[in-house]
PDB file of C-alpha atoms in Angstrom:
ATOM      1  CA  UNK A  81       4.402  23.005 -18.135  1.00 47.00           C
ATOM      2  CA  UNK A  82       3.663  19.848 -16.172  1.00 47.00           C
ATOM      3  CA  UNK A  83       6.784  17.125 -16.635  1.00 49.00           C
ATOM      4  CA  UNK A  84       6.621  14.095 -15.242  1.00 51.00           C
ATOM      5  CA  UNK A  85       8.616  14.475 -12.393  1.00 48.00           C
ATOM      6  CA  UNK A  86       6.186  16.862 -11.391  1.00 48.00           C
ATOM      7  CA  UNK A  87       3.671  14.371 -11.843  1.00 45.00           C
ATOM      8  CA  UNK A  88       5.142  11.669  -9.704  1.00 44.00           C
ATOM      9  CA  UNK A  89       6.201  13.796  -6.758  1.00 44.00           C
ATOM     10  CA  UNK A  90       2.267  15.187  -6.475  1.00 42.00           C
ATOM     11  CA  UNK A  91       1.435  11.014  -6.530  1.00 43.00           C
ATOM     12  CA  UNK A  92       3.796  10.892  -3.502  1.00 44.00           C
ATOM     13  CA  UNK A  93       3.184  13.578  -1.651  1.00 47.00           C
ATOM     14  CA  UNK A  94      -0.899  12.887  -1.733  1.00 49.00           C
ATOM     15  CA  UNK A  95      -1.283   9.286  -2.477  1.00 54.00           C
ATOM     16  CA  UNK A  96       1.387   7.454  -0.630  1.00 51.00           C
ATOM     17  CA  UNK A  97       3.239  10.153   2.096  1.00 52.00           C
ATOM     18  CA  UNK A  98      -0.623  10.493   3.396  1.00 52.00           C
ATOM     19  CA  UNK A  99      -0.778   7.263   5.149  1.00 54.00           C
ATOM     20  CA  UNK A 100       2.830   6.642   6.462  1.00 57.00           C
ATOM     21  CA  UNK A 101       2.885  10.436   7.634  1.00 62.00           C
ATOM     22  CA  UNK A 102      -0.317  10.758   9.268  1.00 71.00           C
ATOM     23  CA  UNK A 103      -0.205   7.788  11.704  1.00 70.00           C
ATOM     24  CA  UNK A 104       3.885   8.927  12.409  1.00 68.00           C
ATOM     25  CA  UNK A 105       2.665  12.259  13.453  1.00 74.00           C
ATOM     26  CA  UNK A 106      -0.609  11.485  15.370  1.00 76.00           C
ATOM     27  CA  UNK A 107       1.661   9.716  17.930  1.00 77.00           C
ATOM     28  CA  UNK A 108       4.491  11.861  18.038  1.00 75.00           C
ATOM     29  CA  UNK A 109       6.516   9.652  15.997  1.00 75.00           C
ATOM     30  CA  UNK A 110       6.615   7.143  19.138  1.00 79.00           C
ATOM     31  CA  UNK A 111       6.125   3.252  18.084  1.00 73.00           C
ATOM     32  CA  UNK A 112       5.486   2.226  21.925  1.00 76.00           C
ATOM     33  CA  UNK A 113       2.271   2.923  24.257  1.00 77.00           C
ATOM     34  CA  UNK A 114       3.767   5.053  27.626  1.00 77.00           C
ATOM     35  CA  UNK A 115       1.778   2.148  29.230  1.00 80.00           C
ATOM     36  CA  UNK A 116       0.595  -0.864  28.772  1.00 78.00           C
ATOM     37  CA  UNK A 117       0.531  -3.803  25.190  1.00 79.00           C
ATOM     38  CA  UNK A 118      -2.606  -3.798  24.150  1.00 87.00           C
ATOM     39  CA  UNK A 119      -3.526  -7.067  23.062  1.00 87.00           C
ATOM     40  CA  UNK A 120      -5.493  -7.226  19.385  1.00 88.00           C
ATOM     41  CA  UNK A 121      -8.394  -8.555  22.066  1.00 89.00           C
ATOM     42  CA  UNK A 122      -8.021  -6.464  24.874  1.00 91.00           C
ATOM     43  CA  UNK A 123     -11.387  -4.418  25.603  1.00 94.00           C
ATOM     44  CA  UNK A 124     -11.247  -1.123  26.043  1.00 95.00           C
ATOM     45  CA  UNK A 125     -13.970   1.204  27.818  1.00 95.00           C
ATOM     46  CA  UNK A 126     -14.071   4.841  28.127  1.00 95.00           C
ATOM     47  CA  UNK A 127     -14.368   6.120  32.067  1.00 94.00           C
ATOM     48  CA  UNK A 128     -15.862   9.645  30.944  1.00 90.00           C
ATOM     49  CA  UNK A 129     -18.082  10.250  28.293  1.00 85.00           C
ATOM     50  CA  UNK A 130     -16.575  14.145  28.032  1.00 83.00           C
ATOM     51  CA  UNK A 131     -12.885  14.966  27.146  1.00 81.00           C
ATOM     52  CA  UNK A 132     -13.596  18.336  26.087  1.00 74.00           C
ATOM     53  CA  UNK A 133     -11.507  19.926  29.071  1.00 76.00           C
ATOM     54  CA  UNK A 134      -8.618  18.091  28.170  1.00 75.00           C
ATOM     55  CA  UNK A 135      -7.162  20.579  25.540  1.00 74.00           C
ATOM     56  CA  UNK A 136      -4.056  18.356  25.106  1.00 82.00           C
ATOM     57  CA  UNK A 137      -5.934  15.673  22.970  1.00 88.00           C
ATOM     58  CA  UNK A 138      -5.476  14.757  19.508  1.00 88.00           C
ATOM     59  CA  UNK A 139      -9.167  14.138  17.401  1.00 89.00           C
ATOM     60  CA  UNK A 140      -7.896  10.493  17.412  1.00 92.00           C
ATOM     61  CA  UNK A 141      -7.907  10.366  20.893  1.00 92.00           C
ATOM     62  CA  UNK A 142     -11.092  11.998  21.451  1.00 92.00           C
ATOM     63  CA  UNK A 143     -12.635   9.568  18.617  1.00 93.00           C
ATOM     64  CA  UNK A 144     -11.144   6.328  20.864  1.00 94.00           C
ATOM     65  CA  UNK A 145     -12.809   7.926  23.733  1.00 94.00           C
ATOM     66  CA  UNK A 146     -16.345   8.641  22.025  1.00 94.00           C
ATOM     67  CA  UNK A 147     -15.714   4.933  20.443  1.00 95.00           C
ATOM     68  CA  UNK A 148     -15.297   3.306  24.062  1.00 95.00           C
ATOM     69  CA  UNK A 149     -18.770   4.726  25.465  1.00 96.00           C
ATOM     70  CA  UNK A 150     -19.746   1.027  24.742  1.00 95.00           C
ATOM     71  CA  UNK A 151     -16.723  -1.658  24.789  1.00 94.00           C
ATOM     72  CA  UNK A 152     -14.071  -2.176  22.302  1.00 95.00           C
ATOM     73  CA  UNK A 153     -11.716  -4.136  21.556  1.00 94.00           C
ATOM     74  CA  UNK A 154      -8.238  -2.919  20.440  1.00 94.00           C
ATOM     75  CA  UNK A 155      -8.785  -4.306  17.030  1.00 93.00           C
ATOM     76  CA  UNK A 156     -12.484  -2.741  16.698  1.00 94.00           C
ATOM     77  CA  UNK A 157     -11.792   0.528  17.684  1.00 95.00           C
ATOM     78  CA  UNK A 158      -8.284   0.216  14.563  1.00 93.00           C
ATOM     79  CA  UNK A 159     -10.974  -1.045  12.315  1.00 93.00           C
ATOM     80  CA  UNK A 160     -13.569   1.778  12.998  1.00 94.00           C
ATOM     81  CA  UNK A 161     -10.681   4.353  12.735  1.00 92.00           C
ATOM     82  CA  UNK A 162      -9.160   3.149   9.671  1.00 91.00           C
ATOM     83  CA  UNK A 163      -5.970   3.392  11.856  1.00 91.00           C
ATOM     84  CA  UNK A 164      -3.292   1.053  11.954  1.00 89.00           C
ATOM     85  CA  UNK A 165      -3.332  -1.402  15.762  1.00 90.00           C
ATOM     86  CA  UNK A 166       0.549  -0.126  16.166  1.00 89.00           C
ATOM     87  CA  UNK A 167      -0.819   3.695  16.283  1.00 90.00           C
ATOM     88  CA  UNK A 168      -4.228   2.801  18.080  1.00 93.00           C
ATOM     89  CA  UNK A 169      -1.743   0.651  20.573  1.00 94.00           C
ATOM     90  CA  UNK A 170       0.143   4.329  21.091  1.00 93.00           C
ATOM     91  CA  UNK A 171      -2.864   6.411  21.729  1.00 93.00           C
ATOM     92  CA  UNK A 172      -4.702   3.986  23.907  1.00 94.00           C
ATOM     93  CA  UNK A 173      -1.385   4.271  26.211  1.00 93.00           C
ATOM     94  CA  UNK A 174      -1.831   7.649  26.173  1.00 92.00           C
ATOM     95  CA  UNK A 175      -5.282   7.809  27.130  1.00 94.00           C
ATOM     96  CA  UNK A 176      -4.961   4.851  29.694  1.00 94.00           C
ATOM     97  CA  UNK A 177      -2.250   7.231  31.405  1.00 92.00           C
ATOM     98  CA  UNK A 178      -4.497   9.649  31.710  1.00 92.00           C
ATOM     99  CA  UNK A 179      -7.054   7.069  33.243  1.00 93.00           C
ATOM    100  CA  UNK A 180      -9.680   7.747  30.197  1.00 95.00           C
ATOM    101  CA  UNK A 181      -9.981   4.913  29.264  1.00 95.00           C
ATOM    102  CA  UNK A 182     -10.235   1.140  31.074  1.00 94.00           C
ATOM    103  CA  UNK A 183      -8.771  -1.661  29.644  1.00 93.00           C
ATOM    104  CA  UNK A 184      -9.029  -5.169  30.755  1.00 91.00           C
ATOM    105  CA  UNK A 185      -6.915  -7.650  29.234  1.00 85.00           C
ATOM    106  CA  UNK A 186      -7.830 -11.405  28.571  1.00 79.00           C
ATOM    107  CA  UNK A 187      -8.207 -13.728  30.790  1.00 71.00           C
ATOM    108  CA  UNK A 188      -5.750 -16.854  30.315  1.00 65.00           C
ATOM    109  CA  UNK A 189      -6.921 -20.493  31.120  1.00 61.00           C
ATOM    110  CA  UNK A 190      -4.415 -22.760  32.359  1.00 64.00           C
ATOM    111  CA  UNK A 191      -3.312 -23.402  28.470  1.00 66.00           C
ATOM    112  CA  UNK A 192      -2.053 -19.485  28.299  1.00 65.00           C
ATOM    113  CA  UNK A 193      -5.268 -19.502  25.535  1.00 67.00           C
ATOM    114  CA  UNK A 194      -7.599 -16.254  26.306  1.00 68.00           C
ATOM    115  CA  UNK A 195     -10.750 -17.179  28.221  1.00 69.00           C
ATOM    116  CA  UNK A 196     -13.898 -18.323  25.381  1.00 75.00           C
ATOM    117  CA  UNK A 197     -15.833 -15.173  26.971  1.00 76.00           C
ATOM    118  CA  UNK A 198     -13.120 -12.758  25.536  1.00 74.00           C
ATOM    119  CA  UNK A 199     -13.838 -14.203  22.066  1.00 78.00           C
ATOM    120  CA  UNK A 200     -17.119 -14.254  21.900  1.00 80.00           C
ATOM    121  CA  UNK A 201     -16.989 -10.501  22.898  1.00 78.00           C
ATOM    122  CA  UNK A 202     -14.630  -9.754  19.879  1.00 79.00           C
ATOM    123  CA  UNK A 203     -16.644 -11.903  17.317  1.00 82.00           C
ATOM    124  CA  UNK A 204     -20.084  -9.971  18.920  1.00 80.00           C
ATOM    125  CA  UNK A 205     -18.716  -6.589  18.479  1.00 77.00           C
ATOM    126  CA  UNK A 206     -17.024  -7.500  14.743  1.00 80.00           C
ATOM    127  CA  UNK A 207     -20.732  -8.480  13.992  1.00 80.00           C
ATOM    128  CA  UNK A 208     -22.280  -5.375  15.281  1.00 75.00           C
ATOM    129  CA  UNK A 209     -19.565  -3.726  11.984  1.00 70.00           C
TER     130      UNK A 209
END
């Protein structure tokens, strides 16, 4: 006998507890990077193209390296994850710690405004999606 509270828990559990969950434990329930912020527009590169030695690493992190053979920027590498920026933002910290990956913030002009080279980077690699 299947009642409905039956019914709704299985929703939550495998519909909506999925999502929140995952990201929550991929980063060790930690909402801040050990090291650095990341910007949306930061690009990211990967300074090994093997992290099979290092045990320690989640699949995520291991993807982000893969991913950075060729630059990224923090909001291409969320995009091709289907991760959140928040959890990408945590796991690049972690990698960046562990000097795996490279990642050069943008330049600001006099204004504060990122350099024009930094977007046209972001809007060449969202066209190469």
């Amino acid at each position: 006998m299947t009642g409905q509270g039956e019914s709704a828990e299985h929703e939550w559990v495998d519909d909506h507890a999925g999502p929140v969950v995952r990201p929550y434990a991929m980063t060790g329930g930690r909402a801040r990077p050990v090291t650095g912020t990341f910007d949306l527009i930061s690009l990211v590169t990967a300074t090994r193209g093997d992290v099979g030695s290092e045990s320690d690493l989640g699949p995520e992190h291991v993807a982000i390296v893969g991913l950075c053979q060729r630059i990224q920027s923090v909001a291409e590498i969320a995009a091709h994850l289907d991760l959140p920026v928040g959890t990408v933002r945590v796991l690049l910290g972690d990698l960046a710690a562990r000097s795996l990956v490279q990642v050069r913030e943008p330049r600001a002009t006099p204004a504060g405004l990122p350099d024009d080279s930094v977007f046209e980077a972001v809007i060449n690699g969202l066209r190469a999606l």
